[in-house]
Short mmCIF file of C-alpha atoms in Angstrom, two decimals:
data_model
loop_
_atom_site.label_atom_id
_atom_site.label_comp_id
_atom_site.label_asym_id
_atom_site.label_seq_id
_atom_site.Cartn_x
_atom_site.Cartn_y
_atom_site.Cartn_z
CA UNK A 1 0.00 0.00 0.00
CA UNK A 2 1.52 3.10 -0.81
CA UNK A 3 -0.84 6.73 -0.62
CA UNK A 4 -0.10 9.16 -3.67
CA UNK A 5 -2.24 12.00 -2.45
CA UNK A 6 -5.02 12.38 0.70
CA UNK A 7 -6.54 15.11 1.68
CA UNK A 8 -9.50 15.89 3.93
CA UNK A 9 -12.45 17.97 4.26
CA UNK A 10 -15.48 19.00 6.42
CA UNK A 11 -19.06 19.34 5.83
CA UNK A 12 -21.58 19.97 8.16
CA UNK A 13 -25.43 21.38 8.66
CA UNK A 14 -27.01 21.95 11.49
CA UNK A 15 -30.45 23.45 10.18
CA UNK A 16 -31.96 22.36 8.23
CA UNK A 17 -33.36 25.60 6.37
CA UNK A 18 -29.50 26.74 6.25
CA UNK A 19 -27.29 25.45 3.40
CA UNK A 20 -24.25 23.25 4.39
CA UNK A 21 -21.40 24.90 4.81
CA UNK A 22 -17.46 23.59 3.87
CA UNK A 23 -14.20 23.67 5.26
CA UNK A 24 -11.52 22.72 2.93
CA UNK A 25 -8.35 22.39 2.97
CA UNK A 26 -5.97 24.15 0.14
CA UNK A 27 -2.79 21.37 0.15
CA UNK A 28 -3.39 17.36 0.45
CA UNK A 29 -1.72 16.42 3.70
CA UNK A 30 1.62 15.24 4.26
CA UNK A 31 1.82 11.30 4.61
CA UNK A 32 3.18 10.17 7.64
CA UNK A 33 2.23 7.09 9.88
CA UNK A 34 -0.56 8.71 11.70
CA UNK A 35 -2.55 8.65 8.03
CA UNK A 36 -1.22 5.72 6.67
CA UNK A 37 -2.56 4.07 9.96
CA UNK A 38 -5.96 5.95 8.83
CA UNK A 39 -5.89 4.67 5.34
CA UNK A 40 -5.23 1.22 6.65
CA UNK A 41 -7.99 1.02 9.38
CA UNK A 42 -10.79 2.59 6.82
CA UNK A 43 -9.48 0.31 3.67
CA UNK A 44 -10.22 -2.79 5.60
CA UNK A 45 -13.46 -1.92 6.89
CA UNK A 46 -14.60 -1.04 3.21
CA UNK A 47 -13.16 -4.75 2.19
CA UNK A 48 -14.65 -6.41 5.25
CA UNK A 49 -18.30 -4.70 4.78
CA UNK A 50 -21.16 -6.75 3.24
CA UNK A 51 -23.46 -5.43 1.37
CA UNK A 52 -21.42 -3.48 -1.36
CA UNK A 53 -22.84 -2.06 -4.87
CA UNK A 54 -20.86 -2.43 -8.05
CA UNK A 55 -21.37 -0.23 -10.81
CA UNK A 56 -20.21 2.50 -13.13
CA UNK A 57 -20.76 6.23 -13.92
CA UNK A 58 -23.31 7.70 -14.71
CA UNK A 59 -23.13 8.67 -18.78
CA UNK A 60 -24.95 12.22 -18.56
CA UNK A 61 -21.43 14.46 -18.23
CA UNK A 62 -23.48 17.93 -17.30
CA UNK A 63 -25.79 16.28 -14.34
CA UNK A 64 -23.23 14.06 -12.78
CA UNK A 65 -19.95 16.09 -13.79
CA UNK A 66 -17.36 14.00 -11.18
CA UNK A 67 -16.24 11.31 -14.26
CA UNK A 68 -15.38 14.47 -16.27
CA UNK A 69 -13.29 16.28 -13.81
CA UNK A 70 -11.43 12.76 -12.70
CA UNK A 71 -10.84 12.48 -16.29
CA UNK A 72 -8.76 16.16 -16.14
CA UNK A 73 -7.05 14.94 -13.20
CA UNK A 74 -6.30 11.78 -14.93
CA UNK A 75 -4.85 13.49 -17.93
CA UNK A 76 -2.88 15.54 -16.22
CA UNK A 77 -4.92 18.31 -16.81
CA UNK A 78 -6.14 19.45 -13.39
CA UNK A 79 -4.74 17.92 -9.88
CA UNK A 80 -5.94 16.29 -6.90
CA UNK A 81 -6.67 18.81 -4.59
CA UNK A 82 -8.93 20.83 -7.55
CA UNK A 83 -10.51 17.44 -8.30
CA UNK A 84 -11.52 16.51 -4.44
CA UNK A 85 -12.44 20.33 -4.07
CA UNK A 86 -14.97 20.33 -6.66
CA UNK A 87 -16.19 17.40 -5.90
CA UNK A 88 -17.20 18.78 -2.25
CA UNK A 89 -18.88 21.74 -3.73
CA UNK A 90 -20.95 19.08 -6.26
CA UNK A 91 -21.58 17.18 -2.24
CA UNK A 92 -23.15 20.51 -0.97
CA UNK A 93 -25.39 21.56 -3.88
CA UNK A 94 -27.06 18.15 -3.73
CA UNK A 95 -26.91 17.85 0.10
CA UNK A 96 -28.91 21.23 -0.04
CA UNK A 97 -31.96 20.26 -1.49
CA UNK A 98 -32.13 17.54 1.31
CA UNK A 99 -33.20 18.20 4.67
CA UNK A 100 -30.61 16.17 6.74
CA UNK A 101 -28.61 17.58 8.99
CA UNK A 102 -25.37 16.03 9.82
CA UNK A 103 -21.41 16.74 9.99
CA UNK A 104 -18.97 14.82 8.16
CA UNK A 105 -15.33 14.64 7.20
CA UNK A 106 -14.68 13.57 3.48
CA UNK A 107 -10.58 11.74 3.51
CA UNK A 108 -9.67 11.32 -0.09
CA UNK A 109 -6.64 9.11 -1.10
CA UNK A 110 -4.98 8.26 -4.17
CA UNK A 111 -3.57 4.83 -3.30
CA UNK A 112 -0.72 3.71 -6.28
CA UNK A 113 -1.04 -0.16 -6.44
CA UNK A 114 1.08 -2.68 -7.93
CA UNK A 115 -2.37 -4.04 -9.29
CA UNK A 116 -3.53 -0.42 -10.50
CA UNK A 117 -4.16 3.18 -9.13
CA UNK A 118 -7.53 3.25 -6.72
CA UNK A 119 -9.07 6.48 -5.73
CA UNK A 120 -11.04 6.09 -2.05
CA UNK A 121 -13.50 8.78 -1.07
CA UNK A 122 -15.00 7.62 2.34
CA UNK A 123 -17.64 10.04 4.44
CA UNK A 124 -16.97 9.66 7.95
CA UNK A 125 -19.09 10.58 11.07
CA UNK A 126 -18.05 12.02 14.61
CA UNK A 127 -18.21 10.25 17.72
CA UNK A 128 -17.90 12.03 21.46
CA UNK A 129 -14.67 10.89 23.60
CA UNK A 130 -12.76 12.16 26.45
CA UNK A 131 -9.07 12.73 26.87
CA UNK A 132 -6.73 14.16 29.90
CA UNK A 133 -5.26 17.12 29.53
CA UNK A 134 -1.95 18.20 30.90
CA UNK A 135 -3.54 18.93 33.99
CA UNK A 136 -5.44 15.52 34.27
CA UNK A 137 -8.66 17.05 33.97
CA UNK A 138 -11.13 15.14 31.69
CA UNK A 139 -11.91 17.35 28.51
CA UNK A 140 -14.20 16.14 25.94
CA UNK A 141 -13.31 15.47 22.13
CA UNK A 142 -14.47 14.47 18.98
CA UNK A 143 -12.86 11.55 17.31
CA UNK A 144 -13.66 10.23 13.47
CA UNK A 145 -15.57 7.22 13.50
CA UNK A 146 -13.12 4.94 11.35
CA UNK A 147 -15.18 1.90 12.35
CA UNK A 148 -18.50 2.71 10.97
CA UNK A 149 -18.42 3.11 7.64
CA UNK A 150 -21.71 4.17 6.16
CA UNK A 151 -20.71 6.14 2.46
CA UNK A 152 -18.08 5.48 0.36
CA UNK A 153 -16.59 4.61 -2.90
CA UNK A 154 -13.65 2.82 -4.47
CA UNK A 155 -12.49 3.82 -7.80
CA UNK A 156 -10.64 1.29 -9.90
CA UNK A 157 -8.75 3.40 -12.18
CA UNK A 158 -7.15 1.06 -14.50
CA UNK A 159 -10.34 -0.57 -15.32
CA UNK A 160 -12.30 2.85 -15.89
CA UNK A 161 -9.13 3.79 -17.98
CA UNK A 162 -9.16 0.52 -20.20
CA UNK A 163 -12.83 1.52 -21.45
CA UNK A 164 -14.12 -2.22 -21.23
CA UNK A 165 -17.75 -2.05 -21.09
CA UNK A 166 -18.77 -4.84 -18.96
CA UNK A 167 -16.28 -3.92 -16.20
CA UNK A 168 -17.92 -2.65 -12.91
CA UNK A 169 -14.75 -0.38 -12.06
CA UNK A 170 -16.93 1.40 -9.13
CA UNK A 171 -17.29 -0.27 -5.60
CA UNK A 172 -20.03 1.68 -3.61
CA UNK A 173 -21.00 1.63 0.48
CA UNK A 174 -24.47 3.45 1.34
CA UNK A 175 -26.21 3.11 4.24
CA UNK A 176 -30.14 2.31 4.33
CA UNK A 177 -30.25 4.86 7.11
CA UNK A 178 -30.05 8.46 6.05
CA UNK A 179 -31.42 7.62 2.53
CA UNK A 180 -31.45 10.89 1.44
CA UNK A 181 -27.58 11.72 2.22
CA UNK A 182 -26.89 8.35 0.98
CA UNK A 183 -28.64 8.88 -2.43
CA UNK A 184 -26.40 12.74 -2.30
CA UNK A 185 -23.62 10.83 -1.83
CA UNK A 186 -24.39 8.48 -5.00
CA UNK A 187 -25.45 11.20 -7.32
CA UNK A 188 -21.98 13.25 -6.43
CA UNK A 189 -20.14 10.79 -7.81
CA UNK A 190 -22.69 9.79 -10.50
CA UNK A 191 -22.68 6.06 -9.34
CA UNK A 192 -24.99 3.82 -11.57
CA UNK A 193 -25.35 0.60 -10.39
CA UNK A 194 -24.40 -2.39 -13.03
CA UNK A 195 -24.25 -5.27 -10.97
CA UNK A 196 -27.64 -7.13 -9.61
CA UNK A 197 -25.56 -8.77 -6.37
CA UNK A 198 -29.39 -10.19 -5.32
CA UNK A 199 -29.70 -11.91 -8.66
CA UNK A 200 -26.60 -13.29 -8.34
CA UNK A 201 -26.49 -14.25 -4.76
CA UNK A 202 -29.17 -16.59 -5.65
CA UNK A 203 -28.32 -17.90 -8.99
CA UNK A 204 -24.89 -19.13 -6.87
CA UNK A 205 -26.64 -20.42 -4.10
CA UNK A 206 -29.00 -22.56 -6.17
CA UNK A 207 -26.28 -23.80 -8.79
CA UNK A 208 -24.67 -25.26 -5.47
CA UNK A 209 -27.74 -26.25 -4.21
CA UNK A 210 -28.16 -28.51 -6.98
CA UNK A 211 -24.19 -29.13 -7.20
CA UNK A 212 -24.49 -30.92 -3.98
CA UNK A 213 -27.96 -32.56 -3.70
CA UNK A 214 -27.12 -36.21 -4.41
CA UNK A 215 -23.58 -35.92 -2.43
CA UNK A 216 -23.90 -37.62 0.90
CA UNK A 217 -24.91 -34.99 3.67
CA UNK A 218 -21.38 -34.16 4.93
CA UNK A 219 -20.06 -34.31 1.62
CA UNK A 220 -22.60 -31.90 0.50
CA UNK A 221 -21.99 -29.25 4.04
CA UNK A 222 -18.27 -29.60 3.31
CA UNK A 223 -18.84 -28.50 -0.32
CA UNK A 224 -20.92 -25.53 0.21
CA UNK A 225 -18.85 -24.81 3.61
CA UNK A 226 -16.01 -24.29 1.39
CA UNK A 227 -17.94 -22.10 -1.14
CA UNK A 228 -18.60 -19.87 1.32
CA UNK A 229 -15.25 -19.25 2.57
CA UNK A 230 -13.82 -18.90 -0.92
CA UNK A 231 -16.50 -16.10 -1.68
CA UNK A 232 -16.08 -14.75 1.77
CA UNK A 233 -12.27 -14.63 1.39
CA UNK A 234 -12.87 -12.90 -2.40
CA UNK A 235 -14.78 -10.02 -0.44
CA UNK A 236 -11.98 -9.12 1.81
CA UNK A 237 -9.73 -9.10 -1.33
CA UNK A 238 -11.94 -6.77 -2.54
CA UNK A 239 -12.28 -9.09 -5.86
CA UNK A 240 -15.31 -10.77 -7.67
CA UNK A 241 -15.91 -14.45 -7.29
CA UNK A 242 -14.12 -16.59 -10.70
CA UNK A 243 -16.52 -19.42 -11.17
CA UNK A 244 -13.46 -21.21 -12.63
CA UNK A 245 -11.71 -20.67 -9.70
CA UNK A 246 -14.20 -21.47 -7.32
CA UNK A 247 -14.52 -24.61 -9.13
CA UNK A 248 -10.97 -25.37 -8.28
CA UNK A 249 -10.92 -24.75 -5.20
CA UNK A 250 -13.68 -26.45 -4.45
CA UNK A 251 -12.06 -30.04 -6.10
CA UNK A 252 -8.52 -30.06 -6.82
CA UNK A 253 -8.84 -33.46 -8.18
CA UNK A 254 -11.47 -32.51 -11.22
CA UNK A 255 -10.84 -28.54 -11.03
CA UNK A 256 -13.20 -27.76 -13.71
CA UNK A 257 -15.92 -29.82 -12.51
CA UNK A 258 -18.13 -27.28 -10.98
CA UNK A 259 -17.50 -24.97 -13.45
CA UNK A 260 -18.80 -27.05 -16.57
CA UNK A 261 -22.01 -28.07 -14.10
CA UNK A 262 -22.71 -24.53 -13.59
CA UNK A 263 -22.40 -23.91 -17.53
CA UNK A 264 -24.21 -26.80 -18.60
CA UNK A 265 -27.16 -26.45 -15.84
CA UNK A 266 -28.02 -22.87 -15.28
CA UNK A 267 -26.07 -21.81 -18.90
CA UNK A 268 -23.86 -19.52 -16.65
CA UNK A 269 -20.26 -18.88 -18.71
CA UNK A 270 -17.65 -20.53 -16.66
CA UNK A 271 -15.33 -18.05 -16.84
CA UNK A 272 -18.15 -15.48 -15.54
CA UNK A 273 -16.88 -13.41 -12.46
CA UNK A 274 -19.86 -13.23 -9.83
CA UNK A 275 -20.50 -10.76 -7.04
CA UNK A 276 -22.78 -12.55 -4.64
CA UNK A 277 -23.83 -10.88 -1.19
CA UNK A 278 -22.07 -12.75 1.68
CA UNK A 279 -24.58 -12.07 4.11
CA UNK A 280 -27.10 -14.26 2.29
CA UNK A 281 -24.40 -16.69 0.74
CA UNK A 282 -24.02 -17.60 4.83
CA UNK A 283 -27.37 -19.29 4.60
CA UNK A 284 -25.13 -22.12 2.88
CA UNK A 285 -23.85 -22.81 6.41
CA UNK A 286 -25.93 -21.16 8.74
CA UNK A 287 -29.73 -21.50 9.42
CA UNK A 288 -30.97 -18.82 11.36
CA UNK A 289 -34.68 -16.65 12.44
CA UNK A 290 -36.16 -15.41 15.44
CA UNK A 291 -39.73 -14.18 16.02
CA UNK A 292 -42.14 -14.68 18.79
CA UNK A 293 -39.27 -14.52 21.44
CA UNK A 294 -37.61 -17.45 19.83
CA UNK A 295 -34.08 -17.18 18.41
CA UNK A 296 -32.47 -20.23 16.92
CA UNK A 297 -29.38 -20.23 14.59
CA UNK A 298 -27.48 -23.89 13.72
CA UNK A 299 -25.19 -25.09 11.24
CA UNK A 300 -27.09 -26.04 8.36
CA UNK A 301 -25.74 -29.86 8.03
CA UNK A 302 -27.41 -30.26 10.94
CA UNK A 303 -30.89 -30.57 9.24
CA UNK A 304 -32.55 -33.93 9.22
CA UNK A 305 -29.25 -35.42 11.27
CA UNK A 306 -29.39 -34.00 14.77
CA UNK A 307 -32.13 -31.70 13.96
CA UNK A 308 -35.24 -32.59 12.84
CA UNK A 309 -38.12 -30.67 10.73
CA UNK A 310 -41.83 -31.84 10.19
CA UNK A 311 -43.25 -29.55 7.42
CA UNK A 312 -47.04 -31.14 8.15
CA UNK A 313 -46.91 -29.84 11.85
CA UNK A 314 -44.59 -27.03 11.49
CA UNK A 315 -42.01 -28.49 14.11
CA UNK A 316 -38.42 -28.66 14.86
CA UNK A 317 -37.35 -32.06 16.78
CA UNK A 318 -33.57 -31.25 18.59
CA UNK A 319 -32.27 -34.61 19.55
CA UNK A 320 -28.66 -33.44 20.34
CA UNK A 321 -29.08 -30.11 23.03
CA UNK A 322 -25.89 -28.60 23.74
CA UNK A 323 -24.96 -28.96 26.90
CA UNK A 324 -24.76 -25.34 28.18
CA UNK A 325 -28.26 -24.59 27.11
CA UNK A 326 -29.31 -28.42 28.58
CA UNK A 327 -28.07 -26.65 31.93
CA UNK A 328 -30.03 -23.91 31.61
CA UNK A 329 -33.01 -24.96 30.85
CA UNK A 330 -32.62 -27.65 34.12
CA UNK A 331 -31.16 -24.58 35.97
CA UNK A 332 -34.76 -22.70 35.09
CA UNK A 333 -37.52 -25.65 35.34
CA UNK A 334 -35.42 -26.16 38.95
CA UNK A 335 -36.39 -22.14 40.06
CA UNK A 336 -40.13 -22.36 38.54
CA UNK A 337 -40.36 -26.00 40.62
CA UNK A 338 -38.67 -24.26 44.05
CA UNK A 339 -41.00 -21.09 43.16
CA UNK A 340 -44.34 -23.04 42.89
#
């Protein structure tokens, strides 16, 4: 990881009937550790979070103008600093015809990869602390939130440079919460969203689904078990899921094997690169609901072996209880027995 250029910047409204107002700053900052360690911290929460959108720009230049003006700094034509600047003032004209009020500190970084340039923008909240001062008396401070990361993007810039139309060069983070600062935050960097992650989540999950149904039961749990680490593993990485790759890892002995069932059942090209939604891929491994003040969550190799499901009367038989909850519930029946 090396940082080209970061810089940051503030934004902030506390009325709502008031425009936003900006404080930016002229010169990008000078690396040391203290923003490398930054960089680092807020890089792997973006790889670590579920959830992500893929996409590209937006093709309308003169309503979403931030492609054009990366393009300038690209060429040489402009710099950083001018590039991250106007894209703050694009921020506040569309934050202004919201009503949210809100503070935020924009860190840009130019990040110069072995594998290709990336340009980060990532929109980070405040969170109230205390600190000593020199006189040991407790004065409060506000601290960036680096571990809640509700808006940003990743820009791949070799991919948006090679033109290829298919290639999903923009890696997005918004929040459900604050929908309308979240949909500012799309439209400032004219994100338009080019990858259906739902639609593939379940086109995955059901190619495997039928992959493994006449594999004995552990056979089949191992299988999918490893699918979901592979894909879970490709997140952090940041990368799409190779089916050909999968396929491999999946059985080393017949490598392609997964791949050619996947082509030849759901007509899915097996060098296709998917970008399924780990939260739901977990269902592969992991059974899990709550509602009427029951919560249960179990391994889902479990079904029909030590856990038992009658659709016809709607039950769950658990012949194997694990031994702290066993305890518990002995612990309880013992209190409602000494009670009565």
């Amino acid at each position: 990881m090396a940082i080209q250029s970061l810089i940051i910047h503030h934004i902030e409204r506390w009325q709502e009937e008031q425009p936003a107002t900006l404080k930016l700053r002229e010169q990008a900052h000078l690396v040391s550790a203290d923003y490398e360690a930054l960089f680092s911290q807020l890089k792997k929460v973006f790889q670590f979070k579920a959830g992500k959108l893929f996409g590209r720009f937006e093709d309308n230049y003169s309503d979403f103008p931030f492609s054009a003006w990366l393009n300038d700094q690209q060429a040489g034509r402009s710099g950083f600093e001018s590039l991250i600047q106007r894209y703050m003032e694009q921020l506040k004209n569309l934050v202004d015809k919201t009503s949210e009020s809100f503070e935020a500190y924009v860190v840009a970084v130019l990040e110069d990869r072995a594998d290709g340039p990336r340009l980060y923008l990532f929109m980070l909240d405040t969170q109230s602390a205390v600190r000593l001062d020199h006189e040991l008396n407790l004065e409060p401070v506000d601290t960036l939130n680096t571990g809640k990361l509700e808006y940003a993007l990743r820009i791949e810039l070799n991919e948006l440079e090679s033109g290829e139309e298919d290639s999903p060069y923009l890696c997005l983070i918004r929040s459900r919460g604050r929908a309308k600062l979240g949909e500012a935050f799309t439209q400032s960097v004219g994100f338009k969203n080019s990858v259906d992650t739902q639609q593939e989540t379940e086109a995955l999950m059901e190619i495997l689904a039928n992959y493994t149904q006449r594999a004995e039961p552990k056979e089949a749990a191992a299988v999918r078990q490893k699918a979901y680490d592979f894909c879970v593993e490709q997140q952090q990485l940041g990368e799409a899921v190779p089916l050909n790759e999968l396929s491999g890892y999946l059985d080393e002995n017949q490598p392609t094997r997964f791949a050619e069932f996947a082509e030849q059942e759901a007509h899915i090209d097996s060098k296709r690169e998917l970008r399924p939604d780990t939260r739901k891929l977990k269902h592969l491994v992991r059974l899990s609901g709550k509602g009427n003040g029951l919560s249960l969550s179990f391994s889902s190799d479990l079904i029909q072996q030590t856990i038992l499901f009658d659709e016809k009367s709607d039950t769950l038989t658990i012949t194997s209880i694990p031994k702290t909850l066993k305890k518990q519930i002995m612990d309880h029946l013992k209190e409602q027995q000494d009670a009565g």
